[in-house]
mmCIF file of C-alpha atoms in Angstrom:
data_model
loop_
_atom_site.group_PDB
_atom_site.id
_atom_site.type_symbol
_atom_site.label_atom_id
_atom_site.label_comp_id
_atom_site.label_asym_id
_atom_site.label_seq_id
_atom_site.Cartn_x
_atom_site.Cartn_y
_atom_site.Cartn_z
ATOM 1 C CA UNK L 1 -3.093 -25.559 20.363
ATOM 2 C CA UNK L 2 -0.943 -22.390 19.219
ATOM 3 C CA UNK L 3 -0.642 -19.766 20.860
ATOM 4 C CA UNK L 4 -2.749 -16.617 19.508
ATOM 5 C CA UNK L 5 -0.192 -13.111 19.806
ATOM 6 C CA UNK L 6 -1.183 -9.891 19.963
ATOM 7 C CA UNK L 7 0.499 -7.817 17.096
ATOM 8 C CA UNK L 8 3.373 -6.022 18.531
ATOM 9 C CA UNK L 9 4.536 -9.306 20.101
ATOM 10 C CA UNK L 10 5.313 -10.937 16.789
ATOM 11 C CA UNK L 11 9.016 -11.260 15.289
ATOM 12 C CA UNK L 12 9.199 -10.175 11.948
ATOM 13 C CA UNK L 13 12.362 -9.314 9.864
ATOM 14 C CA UNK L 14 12.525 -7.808 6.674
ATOM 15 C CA UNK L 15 13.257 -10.009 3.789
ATOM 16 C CA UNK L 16 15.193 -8.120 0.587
ATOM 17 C CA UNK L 17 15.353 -9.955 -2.420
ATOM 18 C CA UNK L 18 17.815 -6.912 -3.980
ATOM 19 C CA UNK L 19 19.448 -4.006 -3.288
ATOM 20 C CA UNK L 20 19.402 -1.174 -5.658
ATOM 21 C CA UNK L 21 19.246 2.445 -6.139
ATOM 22 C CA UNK L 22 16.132 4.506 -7.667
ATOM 23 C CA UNK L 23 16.951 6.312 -11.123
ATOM 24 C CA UNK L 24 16.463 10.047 -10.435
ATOM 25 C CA UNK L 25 14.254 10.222 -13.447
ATOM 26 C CA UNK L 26 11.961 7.872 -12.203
ATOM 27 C CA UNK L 27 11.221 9.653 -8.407
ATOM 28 C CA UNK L 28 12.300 10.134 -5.793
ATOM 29 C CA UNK L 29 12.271 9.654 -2.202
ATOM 30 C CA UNK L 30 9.264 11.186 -0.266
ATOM 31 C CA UNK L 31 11.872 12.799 1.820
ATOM 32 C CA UNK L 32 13.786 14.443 -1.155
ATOM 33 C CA UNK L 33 10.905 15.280 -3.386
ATOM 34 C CA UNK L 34 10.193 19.066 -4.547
ATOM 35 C CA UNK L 35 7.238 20.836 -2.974
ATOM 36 C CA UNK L 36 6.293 21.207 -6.265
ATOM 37 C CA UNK L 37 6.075 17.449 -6.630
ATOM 38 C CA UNK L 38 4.199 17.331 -3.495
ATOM 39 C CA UNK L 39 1.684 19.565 -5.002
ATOM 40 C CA UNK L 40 1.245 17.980 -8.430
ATOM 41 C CA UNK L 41 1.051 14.600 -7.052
ATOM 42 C CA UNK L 42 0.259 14.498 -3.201
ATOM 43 C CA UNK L 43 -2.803 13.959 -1.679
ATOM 44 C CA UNK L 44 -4.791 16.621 0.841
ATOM 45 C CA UNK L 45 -6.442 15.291 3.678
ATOM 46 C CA UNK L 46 -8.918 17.838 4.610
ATOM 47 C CA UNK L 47 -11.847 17.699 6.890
ATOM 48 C CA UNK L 48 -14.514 19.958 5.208
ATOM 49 C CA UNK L 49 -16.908 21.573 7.282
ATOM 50 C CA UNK L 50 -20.695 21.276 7.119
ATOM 51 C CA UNK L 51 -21.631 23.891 4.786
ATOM 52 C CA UNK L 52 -19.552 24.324 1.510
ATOM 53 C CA UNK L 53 -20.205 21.340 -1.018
ATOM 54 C CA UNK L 54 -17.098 18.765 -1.657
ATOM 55 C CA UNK L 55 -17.068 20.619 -5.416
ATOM 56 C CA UNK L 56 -16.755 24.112 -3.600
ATOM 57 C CA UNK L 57 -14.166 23.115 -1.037
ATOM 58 C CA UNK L 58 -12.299 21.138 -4.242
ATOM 59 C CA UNK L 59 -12.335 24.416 -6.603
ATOM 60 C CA UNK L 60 -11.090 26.485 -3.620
ATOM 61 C CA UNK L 61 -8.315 23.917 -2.901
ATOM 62 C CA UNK L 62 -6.855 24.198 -7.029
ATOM 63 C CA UNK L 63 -7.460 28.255 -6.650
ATOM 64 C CA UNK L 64 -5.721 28.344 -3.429
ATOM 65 C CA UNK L 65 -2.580 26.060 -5.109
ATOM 66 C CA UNK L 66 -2.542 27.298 -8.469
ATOM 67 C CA UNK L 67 -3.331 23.633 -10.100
ATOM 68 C CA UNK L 68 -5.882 22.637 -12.517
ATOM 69 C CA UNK L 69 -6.693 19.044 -11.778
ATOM 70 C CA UNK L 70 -7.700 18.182 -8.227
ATOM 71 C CA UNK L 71 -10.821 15.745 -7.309
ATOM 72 C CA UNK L 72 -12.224 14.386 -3.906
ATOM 73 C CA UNK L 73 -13.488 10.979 -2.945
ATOM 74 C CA UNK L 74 -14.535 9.765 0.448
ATOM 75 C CA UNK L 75 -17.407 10.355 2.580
ATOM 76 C CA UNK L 76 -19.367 13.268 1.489
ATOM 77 C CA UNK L 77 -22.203 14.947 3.985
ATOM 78 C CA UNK L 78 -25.301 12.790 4.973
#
């Protein structure tokens, strides 16, 4: 019988099929993006507290960065 191992006890190597560099016009690295790029495509984890509605807490989020799209999805309230 094999031996079952826990998770951090496994080998593992990474495998690249090819090297290559991203075109700048295409993106970026997280770690060189613009804030502004953060903004207009990142994603806000937010714990909203009882009270305001997800839509409130969503309109407050595009006043509070100046955008004009901006949803939620998850769990709402009970």
């Amino acid at each position: 019988m094999q031996e079952l191992l826990v998770p951090w006890h496994v080998k593992r190597e990474l495998l690249m099929k090819a090297e290559d560099k991203t075109d700048p016009d295409f993106g970026h690295k997280p770690e060189e993006r613009q804030i502004e790029d953060h903004i207009k495509f990142g994603v806000i984890n937010l714990d909203k507290p009882p009270g305001p509605s997800s839509h409130e807490v969503t309109a407050w989020a595009k006043r509070i960065l100046g955008v004009e799209h901006a949803g939620h999805g998850g769990t709402l309230e009970a």
